[in-house]
Short mmCIF file of N, CA and C in Angstrom, two decimals:
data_model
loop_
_atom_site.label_atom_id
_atom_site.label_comp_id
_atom_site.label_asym_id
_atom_site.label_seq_id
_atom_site.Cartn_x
_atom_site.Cartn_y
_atom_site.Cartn_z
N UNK Z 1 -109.15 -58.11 -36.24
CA UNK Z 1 -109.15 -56.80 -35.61
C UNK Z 1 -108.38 -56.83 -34.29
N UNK Z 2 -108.81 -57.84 -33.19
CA UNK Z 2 -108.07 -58.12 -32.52
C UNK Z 2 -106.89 -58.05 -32.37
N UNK Z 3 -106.01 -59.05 -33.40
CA UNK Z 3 -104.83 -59.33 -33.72
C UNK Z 3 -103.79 -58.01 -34.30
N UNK Z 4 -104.32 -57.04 -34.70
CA UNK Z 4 -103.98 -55.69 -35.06
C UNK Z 4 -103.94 -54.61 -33.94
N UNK Z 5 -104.83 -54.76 -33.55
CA UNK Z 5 -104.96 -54.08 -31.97
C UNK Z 5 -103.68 -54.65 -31.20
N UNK Z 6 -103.36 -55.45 -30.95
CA UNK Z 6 -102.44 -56.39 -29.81
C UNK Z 6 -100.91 -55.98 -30.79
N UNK Z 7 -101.05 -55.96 -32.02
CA UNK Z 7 -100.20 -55.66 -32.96
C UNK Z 7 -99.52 -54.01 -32.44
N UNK Z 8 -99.99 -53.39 -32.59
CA UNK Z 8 -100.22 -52.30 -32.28
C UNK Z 8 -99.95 -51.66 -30.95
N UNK Z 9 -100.27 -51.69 -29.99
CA UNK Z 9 -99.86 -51.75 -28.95
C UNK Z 9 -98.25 -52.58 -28.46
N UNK Z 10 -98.08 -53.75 -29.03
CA UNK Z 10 -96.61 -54.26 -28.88
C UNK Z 10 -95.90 -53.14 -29.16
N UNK Z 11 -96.24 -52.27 -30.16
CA UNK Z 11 -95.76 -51.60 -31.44
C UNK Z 11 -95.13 -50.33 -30.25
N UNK Z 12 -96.56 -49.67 -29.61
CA UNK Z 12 -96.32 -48.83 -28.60
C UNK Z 12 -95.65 -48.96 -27.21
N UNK Z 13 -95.87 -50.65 -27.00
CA UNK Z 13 -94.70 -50.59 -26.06
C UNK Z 13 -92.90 -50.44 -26.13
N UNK Z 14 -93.11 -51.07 -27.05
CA UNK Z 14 -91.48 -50.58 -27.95
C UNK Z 14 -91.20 -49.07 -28.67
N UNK Z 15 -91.96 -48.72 -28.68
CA UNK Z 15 -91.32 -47.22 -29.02
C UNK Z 15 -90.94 -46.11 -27.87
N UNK Z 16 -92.14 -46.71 -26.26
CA UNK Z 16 -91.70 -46.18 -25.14
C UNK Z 16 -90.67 -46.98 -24.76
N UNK Z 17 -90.66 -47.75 -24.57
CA UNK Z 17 -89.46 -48.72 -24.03
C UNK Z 17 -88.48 -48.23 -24.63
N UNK Z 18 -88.20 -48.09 -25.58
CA UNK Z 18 -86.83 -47.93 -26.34
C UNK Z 18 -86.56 -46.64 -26.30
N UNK Z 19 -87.28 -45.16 -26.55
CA UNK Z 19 -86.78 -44.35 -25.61
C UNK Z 19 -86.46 -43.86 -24.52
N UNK Z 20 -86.90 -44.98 -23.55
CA UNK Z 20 -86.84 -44.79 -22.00
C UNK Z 20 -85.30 -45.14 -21.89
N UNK Z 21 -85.28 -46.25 -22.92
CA UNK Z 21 -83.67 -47.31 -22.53
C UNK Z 21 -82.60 -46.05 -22.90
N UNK Z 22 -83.64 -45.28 -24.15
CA UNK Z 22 -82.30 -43.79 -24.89
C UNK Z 22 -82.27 -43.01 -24.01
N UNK Z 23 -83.02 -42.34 -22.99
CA UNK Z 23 -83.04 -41.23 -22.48
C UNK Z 23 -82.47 -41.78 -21.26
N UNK Z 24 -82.51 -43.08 -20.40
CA UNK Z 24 -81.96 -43.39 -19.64
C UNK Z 24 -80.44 -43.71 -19.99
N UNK Z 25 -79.93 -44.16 -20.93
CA UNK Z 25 -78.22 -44.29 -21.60
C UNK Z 25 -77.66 -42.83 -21.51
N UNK Z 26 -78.18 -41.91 -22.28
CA UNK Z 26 -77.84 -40.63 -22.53
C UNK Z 26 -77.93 -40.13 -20.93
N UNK Z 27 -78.45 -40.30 -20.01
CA UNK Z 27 -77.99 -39.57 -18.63
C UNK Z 27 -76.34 -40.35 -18.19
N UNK Z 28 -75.90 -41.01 -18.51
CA UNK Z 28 -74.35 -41.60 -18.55
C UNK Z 28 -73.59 -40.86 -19.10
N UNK Z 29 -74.10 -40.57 -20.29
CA UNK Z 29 -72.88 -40.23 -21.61
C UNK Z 29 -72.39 -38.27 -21.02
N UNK Z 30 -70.86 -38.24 -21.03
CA UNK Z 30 -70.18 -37.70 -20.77
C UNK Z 30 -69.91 -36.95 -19.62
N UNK Z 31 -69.69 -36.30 -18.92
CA UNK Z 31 -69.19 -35.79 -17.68
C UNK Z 31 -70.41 -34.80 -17.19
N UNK Z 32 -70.02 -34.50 -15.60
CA UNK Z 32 -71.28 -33.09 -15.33
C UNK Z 32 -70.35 -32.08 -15.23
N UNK Z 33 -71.25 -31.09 -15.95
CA UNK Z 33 -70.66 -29.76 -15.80
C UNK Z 33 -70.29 -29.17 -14.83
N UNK Z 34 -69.78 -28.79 -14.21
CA UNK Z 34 -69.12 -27.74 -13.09
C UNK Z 34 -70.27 -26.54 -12.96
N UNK Z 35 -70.65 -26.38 -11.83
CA UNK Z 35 -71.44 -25.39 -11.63
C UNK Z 35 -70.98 -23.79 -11.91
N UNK Z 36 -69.96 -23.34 -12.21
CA UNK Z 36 -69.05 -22.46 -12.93
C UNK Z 36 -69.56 -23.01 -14.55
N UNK Z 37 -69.01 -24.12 -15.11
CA UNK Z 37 -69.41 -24.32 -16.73
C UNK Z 37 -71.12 -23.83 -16.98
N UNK Z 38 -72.03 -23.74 -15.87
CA UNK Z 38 -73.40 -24.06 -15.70
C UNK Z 38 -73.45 -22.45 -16.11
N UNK Z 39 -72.66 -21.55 -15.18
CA UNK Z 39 -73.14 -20.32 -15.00
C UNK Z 39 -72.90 -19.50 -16.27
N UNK Z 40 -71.64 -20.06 -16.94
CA UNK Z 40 -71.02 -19.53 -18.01
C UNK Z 40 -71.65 -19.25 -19.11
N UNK Z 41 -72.12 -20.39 -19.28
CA UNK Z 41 -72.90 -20.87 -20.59
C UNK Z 41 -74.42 -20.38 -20.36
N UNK Z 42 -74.85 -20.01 -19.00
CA UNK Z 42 -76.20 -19.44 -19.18
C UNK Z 42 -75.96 -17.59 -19.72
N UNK Z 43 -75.20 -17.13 -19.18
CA UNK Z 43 -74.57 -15.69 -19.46
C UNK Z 43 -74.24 -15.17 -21.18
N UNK Z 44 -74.31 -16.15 -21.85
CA UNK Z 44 -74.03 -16.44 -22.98
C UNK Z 44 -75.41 -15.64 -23.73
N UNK Z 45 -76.52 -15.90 -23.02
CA UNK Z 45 -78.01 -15.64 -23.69
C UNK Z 45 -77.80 -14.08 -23.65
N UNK Z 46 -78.74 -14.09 -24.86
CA UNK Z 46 -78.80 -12.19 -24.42
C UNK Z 46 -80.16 -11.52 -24.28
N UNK Z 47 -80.89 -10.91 -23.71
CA UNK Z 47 -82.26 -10.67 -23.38
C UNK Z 47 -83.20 -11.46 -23.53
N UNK Z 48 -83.86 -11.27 -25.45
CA UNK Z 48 -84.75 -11.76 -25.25
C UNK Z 48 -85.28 -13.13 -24.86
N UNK Z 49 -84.37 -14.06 -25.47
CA UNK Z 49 -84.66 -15.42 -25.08
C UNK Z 49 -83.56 -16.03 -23.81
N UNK Z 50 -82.90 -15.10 -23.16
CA UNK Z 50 -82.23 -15.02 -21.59
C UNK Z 50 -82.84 -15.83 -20.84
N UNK Z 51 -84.41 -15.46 -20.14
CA UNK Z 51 -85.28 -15.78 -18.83
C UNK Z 51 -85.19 -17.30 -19.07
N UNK Z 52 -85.95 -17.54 -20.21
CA UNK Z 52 -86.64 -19.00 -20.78
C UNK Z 52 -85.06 -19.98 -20.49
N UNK Z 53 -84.37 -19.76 -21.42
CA UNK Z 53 -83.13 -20.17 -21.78
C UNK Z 53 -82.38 -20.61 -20.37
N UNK Z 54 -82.40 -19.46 -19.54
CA UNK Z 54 -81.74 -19.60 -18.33
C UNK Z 54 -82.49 -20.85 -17.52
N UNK Z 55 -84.01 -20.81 -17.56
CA UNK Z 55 -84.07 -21.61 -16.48
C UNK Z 55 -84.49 -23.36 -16.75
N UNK Z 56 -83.87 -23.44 -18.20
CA UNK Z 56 -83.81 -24.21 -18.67
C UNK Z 56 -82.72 -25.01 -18.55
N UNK Z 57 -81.55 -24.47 -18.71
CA UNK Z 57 -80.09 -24.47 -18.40
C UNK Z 57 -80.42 -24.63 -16.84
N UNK Z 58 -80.38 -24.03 -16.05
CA UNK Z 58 -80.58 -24.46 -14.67
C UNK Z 58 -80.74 -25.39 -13.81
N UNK Z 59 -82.34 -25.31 -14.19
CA UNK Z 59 -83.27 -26.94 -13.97
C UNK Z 59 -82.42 -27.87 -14.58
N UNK Z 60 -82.36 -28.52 -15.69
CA UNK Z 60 -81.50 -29.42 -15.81
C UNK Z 60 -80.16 -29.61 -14.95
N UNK Z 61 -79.26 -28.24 -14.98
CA UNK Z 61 -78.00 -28.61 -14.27
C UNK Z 61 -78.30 -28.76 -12.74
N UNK Z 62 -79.06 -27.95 -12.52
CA UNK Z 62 -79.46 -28.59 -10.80
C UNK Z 62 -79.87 -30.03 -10.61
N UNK Z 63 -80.34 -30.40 -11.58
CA UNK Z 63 -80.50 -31.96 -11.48
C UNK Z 63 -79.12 -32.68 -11.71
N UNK Z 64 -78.40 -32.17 -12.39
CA UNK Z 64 -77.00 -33.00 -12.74
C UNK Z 64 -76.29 -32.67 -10.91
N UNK Z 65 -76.23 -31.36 -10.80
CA UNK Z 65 -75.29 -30.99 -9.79
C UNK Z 65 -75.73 -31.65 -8.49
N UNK Z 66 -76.76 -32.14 -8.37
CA UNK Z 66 -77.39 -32.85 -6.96
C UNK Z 66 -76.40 -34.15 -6.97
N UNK Z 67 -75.80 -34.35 -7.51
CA UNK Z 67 -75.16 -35.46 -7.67
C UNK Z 67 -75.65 -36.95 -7.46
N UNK Z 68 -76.73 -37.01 -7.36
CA UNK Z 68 -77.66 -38.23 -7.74
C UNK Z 68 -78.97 -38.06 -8.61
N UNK Z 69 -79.79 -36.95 -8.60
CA UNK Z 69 -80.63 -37.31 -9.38
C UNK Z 69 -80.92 -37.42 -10.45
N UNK Z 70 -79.98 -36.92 -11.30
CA UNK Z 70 -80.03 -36.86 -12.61
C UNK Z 70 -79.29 -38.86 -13.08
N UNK Z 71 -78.54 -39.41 -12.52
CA UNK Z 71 -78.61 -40.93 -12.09
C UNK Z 71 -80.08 -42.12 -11.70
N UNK Z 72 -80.15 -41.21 -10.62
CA UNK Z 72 -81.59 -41.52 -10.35
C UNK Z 72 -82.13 -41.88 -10.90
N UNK Z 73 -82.58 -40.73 -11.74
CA UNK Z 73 -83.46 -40.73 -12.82
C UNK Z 73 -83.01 -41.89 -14.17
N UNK Z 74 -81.89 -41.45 -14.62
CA UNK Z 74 -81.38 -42.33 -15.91
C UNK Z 74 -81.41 -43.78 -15.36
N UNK Z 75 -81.29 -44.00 -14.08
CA UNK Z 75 -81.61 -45.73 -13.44
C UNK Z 75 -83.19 -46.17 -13.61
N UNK Z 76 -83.66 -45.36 -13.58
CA UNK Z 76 -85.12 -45.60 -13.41
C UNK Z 76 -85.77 -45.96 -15.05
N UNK Z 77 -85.15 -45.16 -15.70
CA UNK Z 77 -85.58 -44.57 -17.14
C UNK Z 77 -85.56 -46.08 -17.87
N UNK Z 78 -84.15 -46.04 -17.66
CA UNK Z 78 -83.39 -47.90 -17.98
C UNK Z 78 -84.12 -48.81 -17.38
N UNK Z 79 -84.42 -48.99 -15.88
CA UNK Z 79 -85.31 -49.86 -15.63
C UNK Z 79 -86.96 -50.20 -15.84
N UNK Z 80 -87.59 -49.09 -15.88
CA UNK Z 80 -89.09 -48.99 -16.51
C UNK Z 80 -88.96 -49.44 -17.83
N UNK Z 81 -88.16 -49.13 -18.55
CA UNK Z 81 -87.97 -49.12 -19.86
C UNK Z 81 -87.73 -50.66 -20.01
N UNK Z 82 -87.06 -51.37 -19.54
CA UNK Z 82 -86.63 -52.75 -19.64
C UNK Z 82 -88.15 -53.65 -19.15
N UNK Z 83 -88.86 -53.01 -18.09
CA UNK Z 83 -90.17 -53.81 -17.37
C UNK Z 83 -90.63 -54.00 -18.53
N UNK Z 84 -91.14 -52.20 -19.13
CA UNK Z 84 -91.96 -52.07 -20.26
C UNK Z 84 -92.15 -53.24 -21.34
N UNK Z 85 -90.88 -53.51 -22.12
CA UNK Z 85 -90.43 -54.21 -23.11
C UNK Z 85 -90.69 -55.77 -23.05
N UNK Z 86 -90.31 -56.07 -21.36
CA UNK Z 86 -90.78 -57.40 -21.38
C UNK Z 86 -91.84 -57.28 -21.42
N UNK Z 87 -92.85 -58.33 -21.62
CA UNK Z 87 -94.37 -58.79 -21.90
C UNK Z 87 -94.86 -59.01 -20.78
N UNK Z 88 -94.56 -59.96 -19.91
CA UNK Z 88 -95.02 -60.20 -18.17
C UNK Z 88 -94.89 -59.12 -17.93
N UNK Z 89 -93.82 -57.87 -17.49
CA UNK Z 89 -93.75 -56.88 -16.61
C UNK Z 89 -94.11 -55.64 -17.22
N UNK Z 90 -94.65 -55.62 -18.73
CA UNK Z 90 -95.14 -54.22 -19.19
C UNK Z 90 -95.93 -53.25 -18.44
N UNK Z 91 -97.01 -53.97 -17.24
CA UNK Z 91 -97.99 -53.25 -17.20
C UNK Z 91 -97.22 -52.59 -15.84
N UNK Z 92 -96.43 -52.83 -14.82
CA UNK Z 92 -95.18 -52.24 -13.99
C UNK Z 92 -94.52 -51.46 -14.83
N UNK Z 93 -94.06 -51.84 -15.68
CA UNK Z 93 -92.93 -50.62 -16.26
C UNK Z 93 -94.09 -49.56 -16.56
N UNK Z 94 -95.46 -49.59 -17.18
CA UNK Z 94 -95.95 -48.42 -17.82
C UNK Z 94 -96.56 -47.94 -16.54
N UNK Z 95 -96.78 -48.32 -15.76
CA UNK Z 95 -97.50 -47.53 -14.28
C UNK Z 95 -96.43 -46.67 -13.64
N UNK Z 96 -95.00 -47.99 -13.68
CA UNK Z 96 -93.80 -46.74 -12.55
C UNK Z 96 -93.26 -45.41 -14.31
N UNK Z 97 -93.93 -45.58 -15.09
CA UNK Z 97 -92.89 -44.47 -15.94
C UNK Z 97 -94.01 -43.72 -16.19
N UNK Z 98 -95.41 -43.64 -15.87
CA UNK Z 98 -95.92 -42.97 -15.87
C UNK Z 98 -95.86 -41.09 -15.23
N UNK Z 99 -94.92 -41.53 -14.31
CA UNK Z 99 -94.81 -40.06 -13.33
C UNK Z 99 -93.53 -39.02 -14.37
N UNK Z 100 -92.69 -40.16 -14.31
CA UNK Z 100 -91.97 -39.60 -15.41
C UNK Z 100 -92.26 -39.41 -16.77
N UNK Z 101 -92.95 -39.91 -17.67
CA UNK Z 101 -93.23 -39.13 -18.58
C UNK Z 101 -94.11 -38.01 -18.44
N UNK Z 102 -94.95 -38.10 -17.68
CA UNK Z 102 -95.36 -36.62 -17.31
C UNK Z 102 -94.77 -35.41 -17.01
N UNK Z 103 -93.86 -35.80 -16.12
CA UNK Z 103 -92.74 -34.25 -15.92
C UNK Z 103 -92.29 -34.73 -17.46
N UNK Z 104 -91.52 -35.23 -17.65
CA UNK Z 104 -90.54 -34.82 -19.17
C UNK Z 104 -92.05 -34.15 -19.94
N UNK Z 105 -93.00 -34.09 -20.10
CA UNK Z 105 -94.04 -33.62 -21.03
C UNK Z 105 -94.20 -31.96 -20.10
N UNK Z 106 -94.45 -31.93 -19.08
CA UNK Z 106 -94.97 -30.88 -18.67
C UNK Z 106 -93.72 -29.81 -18.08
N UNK Z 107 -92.23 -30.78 -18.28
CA UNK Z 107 -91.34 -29.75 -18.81
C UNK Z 107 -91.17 -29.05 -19.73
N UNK Z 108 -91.72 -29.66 -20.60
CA UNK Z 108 -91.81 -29.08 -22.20
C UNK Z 108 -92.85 -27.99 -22.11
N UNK Z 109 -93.96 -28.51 -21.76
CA UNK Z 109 -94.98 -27.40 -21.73
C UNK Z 109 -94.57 -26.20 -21.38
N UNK Z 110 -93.99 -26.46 -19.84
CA UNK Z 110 -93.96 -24.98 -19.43
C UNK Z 110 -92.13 -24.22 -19.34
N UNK Z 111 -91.35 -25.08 -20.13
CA UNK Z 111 -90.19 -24.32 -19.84
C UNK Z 111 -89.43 -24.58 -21.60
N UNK Z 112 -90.59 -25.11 -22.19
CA UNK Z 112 -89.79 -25.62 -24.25
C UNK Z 112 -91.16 -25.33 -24.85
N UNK Z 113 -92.24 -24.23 -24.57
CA UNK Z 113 -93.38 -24.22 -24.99
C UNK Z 113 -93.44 -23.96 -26.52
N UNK Z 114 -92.21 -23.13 -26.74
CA UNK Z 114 -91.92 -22.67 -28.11
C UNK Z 114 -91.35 -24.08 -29.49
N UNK Z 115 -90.61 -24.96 -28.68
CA UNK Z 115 -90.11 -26.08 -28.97
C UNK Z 115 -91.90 -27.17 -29.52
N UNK Z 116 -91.97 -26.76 -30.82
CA UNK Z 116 -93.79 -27.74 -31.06
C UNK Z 116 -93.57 -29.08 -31.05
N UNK Z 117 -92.25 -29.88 -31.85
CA UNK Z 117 -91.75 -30.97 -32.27
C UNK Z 117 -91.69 -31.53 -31.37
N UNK Z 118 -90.76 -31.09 -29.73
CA UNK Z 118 -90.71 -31.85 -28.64
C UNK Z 118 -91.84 -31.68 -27.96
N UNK Z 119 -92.74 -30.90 -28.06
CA UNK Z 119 -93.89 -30.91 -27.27
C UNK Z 119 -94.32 -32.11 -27.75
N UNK Z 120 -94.75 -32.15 -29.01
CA UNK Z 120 -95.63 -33.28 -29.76
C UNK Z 120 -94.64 -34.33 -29.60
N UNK Z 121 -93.74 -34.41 -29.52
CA UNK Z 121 -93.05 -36.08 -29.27
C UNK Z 121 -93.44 -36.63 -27.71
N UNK Z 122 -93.14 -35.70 -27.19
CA UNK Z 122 -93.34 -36.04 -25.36
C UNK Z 122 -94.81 -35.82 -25.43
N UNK Z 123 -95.04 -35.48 -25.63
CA UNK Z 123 -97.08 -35.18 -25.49
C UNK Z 123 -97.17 -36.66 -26.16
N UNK Z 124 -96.79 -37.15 -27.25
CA UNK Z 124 -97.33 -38.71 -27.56
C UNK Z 124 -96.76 -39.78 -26.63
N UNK Z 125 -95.48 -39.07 -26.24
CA UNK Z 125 -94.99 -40.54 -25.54
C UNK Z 125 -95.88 -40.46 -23.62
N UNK Z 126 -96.68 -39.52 -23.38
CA UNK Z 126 -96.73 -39.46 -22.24
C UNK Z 126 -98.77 -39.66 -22.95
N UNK Z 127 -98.85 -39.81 -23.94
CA UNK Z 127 -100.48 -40.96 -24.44
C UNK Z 127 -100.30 -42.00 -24.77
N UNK Z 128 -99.01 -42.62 -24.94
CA UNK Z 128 -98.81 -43.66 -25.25
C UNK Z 128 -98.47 -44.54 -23.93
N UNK Z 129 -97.79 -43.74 -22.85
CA UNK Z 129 -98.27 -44.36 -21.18
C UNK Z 129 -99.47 -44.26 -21.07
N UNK Z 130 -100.15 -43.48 -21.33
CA UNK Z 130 -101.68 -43.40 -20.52
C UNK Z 130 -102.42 -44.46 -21.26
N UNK Z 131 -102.21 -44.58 -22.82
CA UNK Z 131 -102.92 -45.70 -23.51
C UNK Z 131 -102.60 -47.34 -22.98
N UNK Z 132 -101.09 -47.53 -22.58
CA UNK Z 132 -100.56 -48.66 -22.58
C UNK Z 132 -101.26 -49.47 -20.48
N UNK Z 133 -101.39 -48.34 -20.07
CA UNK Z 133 -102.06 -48.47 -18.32
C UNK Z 133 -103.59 -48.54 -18.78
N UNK Z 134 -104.16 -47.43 -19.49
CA UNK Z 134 -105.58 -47.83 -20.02
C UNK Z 134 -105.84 -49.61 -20.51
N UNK Z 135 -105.24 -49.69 -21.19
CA UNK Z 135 -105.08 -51.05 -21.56
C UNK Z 135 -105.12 -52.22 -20.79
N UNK Z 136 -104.63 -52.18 -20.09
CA UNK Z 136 -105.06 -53.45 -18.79
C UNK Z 136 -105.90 -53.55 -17.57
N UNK Z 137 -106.44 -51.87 -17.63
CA UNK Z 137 -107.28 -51.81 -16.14
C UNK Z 137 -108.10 -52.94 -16.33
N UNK Z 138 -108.81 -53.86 -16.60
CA UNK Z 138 -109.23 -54.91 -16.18
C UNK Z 138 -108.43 -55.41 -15.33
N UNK Z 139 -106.76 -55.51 -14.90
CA UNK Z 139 -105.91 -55.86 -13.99
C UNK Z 139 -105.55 -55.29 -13.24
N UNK Z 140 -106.23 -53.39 -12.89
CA UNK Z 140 -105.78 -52.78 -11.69
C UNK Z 140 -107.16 -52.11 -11.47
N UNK Z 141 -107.84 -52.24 -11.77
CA UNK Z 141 -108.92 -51.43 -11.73
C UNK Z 141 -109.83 -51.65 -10.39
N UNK Z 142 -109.98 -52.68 -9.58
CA UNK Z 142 -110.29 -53.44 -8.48
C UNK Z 142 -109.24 -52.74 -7.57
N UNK Z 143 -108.53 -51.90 -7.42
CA UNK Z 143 -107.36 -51.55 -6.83
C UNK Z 143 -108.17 -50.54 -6.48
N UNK Z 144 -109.04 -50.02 -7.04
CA UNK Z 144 -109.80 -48.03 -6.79
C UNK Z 144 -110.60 -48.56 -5.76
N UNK Z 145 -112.14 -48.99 -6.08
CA UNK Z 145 -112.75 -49.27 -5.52
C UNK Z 145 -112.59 -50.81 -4.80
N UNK Z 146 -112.66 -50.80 -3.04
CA UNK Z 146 -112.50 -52.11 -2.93
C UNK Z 146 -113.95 -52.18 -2.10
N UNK Z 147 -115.35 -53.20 -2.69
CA UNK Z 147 -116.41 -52.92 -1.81
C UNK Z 147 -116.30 -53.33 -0.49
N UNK Z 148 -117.27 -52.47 0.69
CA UNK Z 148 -117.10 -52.59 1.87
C UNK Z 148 -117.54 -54.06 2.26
N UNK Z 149 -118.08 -54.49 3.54
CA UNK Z 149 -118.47 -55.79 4.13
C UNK Z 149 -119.51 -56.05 4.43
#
């Protein structure tokens, strides 16, 4: 039982890990849009799905157009993702990617609510951090409470 459990969990650290390493690669791949290309392409929408659409398009390109954080971020993504994967540093990678899979999940919620597939992918990958940090509090858990003298 044991041995399935531990099975299992490897299982879950590699499926976060390895999309952290994808979603962190894919912030590289191809050029940033021009804040003109940004505006263009939001104008494109037509009423009803306009609002949603727009500030979807936005948020993202404001992150590209800051001209670091959307880097930032894809550095981070790559590096948690790499902690994750190793075995010594899993329980670092799943604590620092914890913050981030939360926004990527509670972007979805509140700006892809209609989107069920990515909800439910990011909704698992952001229980599959919380499962993989659950998992070792025997090694941070002394960190909450420290008794007095």
């Amino acid at each position: 039982m044991k041995k399935s459990v531990n099975i299992l969990f490897i299982a879950l650290r590699l499926i976060l890990g390895g999309m952290m390493l994808y979603g962190g690669i894919q912030k590289f791949q191809g050029p940033l849009p021009s804040p003109v290309a940004v505006v263009e392409k939001a104008e494109k929408f037509t009423a009803p799905e306009k609002e949603n659409t727009l500030q979807k398009i936005l948020y993202i390109s404001g992150a590209k157009q800051t001209g670091y954080f959307w880097q930032v971020l894809g550095i981070c993504e790559l590096l948690f993702g790499l902690l994750l994967l190793l075995q010594g540093t899993s329980l670092v990678g799943a604590l620092f990617l914890l913050p981030i899979t939360l926004h990527i999940f509670l972007f979805h919620v509140f700006l892809e609510s209609d989107e069920v597939g990515e909800l439910l992918e990011t909704g698992g990958l952001f229980l599959i951090n919380i499962l993989l940090v659950l998992k070792e509090k025997d090694k941070w858990k002394h960190l909450l409470w420290i008794k007095p003298i």
